[in-house]
CSV table of C-alpha atoms in Angstrom, one decimal:
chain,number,residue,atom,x,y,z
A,1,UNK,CA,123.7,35.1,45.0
A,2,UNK,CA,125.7,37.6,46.9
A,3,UNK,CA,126.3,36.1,50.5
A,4,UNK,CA,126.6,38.9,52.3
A,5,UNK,CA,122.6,40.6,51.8
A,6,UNK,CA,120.9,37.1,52.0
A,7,UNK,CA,117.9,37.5,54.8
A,8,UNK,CA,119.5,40.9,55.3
A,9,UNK,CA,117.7,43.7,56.3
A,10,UNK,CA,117.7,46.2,53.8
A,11,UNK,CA,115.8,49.9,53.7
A,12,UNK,CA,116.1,51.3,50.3
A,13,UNK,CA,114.7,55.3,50.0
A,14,UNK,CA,113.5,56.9,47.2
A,15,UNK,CA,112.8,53.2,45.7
A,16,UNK,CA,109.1,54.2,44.3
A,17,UNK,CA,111.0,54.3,41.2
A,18,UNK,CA,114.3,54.9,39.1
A,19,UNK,CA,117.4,53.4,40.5
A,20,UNK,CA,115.9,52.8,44.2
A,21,UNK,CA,113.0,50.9,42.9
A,22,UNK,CA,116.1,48.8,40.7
A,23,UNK,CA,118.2,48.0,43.7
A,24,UNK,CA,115.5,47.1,45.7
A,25,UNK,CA,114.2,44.6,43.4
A,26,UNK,CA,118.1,43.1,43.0
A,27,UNK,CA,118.1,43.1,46.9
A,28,UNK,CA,114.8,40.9,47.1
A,29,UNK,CA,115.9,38.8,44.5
A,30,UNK,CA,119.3,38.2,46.0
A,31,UNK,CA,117.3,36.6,49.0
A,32,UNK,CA,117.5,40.3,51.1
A,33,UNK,CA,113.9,41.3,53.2
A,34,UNK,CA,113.6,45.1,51.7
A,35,UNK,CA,111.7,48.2,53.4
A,36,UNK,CA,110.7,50.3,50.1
A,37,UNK,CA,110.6,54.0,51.2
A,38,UNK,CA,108.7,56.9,49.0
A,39,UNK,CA,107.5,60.0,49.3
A,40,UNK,CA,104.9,58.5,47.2
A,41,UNK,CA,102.8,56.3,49.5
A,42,UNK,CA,101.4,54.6,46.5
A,43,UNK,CA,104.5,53.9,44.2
A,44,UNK,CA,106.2,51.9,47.6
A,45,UNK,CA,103.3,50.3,47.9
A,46,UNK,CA,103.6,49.1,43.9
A,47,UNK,CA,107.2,48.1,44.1
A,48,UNK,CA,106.6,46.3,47.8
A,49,UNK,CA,103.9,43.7,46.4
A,50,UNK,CA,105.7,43.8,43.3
A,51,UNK,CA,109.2,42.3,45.5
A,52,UNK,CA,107.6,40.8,48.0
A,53,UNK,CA,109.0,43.4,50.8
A,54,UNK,CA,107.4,46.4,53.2
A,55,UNK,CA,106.0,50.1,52.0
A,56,UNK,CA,107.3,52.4,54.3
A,57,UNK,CA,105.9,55.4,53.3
A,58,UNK,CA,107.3,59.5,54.1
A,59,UNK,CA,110.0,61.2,54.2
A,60,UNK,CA,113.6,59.4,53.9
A,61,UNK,CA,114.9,61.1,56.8
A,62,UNK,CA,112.2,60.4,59.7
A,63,UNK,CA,111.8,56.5,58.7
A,64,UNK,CA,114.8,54.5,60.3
A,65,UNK,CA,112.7,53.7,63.1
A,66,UNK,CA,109.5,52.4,61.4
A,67,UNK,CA,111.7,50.7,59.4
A,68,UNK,CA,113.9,49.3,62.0
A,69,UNK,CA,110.1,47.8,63.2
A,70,UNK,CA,108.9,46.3,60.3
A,71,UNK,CA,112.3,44.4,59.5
A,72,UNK,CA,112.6,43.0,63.3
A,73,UNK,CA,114.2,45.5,65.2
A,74,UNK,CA,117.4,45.6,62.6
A,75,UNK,CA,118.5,46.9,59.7
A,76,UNK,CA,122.1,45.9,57.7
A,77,UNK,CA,122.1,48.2,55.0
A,78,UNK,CA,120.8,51.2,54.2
A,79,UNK,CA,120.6,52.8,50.7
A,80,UNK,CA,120.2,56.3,50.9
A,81,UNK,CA,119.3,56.7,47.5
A,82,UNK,CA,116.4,59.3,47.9
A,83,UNK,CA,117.4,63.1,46.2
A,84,UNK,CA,116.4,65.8,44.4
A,85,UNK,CA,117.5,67.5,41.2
A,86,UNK,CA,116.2,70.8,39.5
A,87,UNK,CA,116.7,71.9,36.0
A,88,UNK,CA,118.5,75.1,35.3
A,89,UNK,CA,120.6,77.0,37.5
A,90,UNK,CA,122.6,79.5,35.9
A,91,UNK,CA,125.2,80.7,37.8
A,92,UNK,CA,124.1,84.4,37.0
A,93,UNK,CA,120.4,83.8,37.5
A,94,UNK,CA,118.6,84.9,40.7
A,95,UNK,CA,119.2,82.9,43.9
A,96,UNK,CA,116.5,80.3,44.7
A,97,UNK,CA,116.8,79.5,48.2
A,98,UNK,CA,113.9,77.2,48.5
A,99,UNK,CA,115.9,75.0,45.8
A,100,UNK,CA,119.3,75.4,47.9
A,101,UNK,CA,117.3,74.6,50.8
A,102,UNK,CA,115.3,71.2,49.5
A,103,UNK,CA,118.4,70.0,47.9
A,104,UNK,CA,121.0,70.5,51.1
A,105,UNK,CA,118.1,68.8,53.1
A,106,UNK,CA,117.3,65.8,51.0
A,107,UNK,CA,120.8,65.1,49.3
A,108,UNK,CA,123.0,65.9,52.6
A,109,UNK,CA,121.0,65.7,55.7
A,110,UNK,CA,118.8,62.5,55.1
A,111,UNK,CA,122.2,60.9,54.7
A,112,UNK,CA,123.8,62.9,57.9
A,113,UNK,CA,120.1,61.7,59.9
A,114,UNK,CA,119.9,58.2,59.0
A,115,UNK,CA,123.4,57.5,59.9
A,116,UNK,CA,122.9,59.3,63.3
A,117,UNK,CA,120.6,57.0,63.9
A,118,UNK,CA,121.3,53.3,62.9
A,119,UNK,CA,125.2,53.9,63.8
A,120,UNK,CA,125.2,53.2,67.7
A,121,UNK,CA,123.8,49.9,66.6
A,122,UNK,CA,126.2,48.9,64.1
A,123,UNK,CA,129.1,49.4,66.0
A,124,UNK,CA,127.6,48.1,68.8
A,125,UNK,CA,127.5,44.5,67.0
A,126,UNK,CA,130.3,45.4,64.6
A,127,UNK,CA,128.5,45.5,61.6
A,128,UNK,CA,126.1,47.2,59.0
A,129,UNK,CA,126.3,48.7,55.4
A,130,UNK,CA,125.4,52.4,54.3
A,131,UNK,CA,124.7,52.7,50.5
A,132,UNK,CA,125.0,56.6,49.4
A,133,UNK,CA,123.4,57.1,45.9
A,134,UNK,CA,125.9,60.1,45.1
A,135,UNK,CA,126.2,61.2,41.4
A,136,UNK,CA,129.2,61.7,39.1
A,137,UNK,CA,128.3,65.0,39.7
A,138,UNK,CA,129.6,64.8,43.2
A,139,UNK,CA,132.9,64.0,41.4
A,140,UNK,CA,132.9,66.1,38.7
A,141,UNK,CA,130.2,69.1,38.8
A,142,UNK,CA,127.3,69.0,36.1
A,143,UNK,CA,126.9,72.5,34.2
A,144,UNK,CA,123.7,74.1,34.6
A,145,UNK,CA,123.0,72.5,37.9
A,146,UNK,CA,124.9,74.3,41.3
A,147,UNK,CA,121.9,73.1,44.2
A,148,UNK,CA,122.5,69.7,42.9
A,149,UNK,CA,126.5,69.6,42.2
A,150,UNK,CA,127.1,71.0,45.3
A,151,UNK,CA,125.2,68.8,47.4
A,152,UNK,CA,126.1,65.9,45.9
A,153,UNK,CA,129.6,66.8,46.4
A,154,UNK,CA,128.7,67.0,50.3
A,155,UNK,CA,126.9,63.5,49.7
A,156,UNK,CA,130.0,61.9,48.6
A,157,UNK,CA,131.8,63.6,50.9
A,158,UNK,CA,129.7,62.4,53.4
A,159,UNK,CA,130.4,59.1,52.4
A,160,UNK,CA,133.6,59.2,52.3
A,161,UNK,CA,133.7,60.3,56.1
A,162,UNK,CA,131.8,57.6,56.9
A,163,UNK,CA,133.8,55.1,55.8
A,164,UNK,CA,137.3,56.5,56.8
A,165,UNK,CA,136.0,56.8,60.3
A,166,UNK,CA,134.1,53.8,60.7
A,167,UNK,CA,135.6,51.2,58.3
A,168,UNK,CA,137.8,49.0,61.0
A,169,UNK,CA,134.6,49.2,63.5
A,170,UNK,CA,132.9,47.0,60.7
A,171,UNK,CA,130.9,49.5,58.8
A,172,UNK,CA,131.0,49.1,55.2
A,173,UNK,CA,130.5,52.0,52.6
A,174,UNK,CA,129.8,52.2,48.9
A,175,UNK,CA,128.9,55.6,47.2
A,176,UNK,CA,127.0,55.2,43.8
A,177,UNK,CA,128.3,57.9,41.1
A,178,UNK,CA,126.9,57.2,37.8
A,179,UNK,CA,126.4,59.4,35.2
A,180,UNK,CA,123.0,59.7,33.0
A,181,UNK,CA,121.1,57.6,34.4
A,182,UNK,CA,117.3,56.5,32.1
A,183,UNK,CA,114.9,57.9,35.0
A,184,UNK,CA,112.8,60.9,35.7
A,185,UNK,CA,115.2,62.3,37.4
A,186,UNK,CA,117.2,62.6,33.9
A,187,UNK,CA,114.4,63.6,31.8
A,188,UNK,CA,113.5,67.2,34.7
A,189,UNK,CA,117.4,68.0,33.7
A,190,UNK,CA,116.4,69.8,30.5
A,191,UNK,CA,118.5,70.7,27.6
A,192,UNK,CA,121.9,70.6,30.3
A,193,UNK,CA,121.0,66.7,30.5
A,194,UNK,CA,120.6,66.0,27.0
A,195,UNK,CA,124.0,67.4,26.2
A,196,UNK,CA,125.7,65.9,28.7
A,197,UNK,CA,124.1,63.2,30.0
A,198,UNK,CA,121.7,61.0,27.5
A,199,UNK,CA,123.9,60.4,25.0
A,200,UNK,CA,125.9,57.4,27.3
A,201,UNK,CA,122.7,57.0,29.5
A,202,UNK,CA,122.2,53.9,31.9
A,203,UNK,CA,119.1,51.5,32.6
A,204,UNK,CA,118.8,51.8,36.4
A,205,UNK,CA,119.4,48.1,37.0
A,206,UNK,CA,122.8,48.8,35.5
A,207,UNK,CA,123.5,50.6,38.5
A,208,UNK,CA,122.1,47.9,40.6
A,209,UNK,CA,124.7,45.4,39.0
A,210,UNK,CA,127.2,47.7,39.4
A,211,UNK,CA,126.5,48.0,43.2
A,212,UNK,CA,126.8,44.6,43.5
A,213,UNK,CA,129.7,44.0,41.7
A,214,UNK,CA,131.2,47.1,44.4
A,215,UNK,CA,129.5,44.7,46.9
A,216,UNK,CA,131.3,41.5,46.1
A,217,UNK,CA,134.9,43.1,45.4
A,218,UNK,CA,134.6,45.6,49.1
A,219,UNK,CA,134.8,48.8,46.9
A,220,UNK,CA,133.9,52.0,48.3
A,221,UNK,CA,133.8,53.9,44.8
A,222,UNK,CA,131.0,52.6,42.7
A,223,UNK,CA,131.3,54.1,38.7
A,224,UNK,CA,128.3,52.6,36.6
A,225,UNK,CA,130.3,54.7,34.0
A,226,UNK,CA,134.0,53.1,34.4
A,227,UNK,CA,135.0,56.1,32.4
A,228,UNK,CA,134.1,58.4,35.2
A,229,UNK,CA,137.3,57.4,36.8
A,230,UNK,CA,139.5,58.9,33.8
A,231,UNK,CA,137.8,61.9,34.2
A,232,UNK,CA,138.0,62.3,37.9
A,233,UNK,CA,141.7,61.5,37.3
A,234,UNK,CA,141.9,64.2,34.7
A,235,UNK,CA,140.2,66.8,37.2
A,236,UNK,CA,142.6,66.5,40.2
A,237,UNK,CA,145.8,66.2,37.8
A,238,UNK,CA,144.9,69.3,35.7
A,239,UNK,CA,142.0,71.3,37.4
A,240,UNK,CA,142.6,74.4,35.2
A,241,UNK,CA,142.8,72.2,32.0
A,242,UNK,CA,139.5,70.3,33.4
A,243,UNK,CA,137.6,73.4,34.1
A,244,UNK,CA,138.4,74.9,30.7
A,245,UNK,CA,137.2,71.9,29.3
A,246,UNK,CA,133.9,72.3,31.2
A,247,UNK,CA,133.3,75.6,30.2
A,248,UNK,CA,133.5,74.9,26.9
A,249,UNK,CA,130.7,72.6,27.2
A,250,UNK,CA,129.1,75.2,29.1
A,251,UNK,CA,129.4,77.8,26.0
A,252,UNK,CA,128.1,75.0,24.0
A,253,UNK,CA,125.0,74.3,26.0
A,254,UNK,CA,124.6,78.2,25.8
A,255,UNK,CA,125.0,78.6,22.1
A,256,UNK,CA,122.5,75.6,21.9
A,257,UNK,CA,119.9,77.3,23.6
């Protein structure tokens, strides 16, 4: 058991399924009490009786408060693992601003929003945990897929921010940037995901473990793919060499299709 989320007070988003519905059962089981937000009134509701925890049901970033409520006034960590991803995305292809628009709001600003609101508390009692489900693709960029690269690139960012600013007030920060990851989410990516991504694919509760292990060790960067780190590595020693690299996966995926 990892001492430090026993009878916390966790609020997981985006947990109806996929990797928020994996580390919110690992928080339960670790002995944590755990809010399960969705969009998807009825999948929280599933996962909540399945864990033993609390549907909160609506959108991730208008539920701190409810959630605050129903765990007693306070909450210790946050996950914001809720997002968005859309399949295609050519750079040459017309300009979707709906899809530019849902992905800055749910990848970026329910991040910027819940920390907004449960930071006055944590520093006031010197304390609290913010869990960013990022992407390797907020390290890396994933062909085929600019709404979603680039705002998980300000997720990540976000993170970092976060915990540069805040570490020595007591607030703790772990960004989550796995690759392929076996979830719904991976099978919307389309023929761009198959190429890249399945082939070295993750069960969601590998992510989970992989948190905690981040949890246990203090580590802001959590890689569910250790060879993410080599690559991100590769990328700021050589960015030309890395983005011809890219681009001839890109010319592949095109030839493919």
């Amino acid at each position: 058991m990892v001492e430090a989320v026993q009878d916390a007070g966790v609020v997981v988003t985006g947990a109806g399924g996929g990797i928020g519905a994996a580390l919110a059962r690992r928080f339960a089981a670790e002995g944590a009490r755990v809010v399960v937000n969705d969009l998807d009134a009825g999948r929280a509701k599933a996962v909540a009786e399945e864990i033993g925890g609390i549907a909160v049901a609506g959108d991730a970033s208008a539920i701190v408060g409810e959630a605050q409520e129903a765990l007693g006034g306070t909450v210790d960590v946050y996950c914001a693992n809720a997002g968005v991803g859309f399949a295609g995305g050519d750079a040459g292809g017309p300009l979707d601003e709906v899809v530019w628009a849902t992905s800055w709001d749910v990848n970026v600003m329910a991040h910027v929003r819940a920390a907004h609101a449960l930071l006055p508390g944590w520093l006031e009692r010197g304390s609290g945990r913010f869990v960013s489900t990022v992407s390797a693709a907020g390290l890396l960029t994933m062909i085929g897929a600019a709404p979603y690269s680039v705002t998980k690139h300000g997720a990540y960012a976000f993170a970092e921010y976060l915990s540069l600013t805040y570490r020595h007030r007591g607030l703790k920060v772990h960004a989550i940037c796995p690759q392929g990851v076996r979830t719904d989410m991976l099978a919307a990516t389309g023929s761009a995901g198959d190429l890249v991504l399945k082939p070295t694919a993750v069960e969601p509760e590998d992510v989970a473990e992989a948190l905690f292990r981040g949890i246990e060790e203090d580590r802001f960067l959590i890689l569910p793919h250790p060879e993410v780190a080599g690559y991100y590595q590769a990328r700021a020693a050589d960015p030309d060499h890395w983005l011809a690299g890219m681009n001839h996966i890109q010319r592949k995926w095109e030839e493919a299709r």
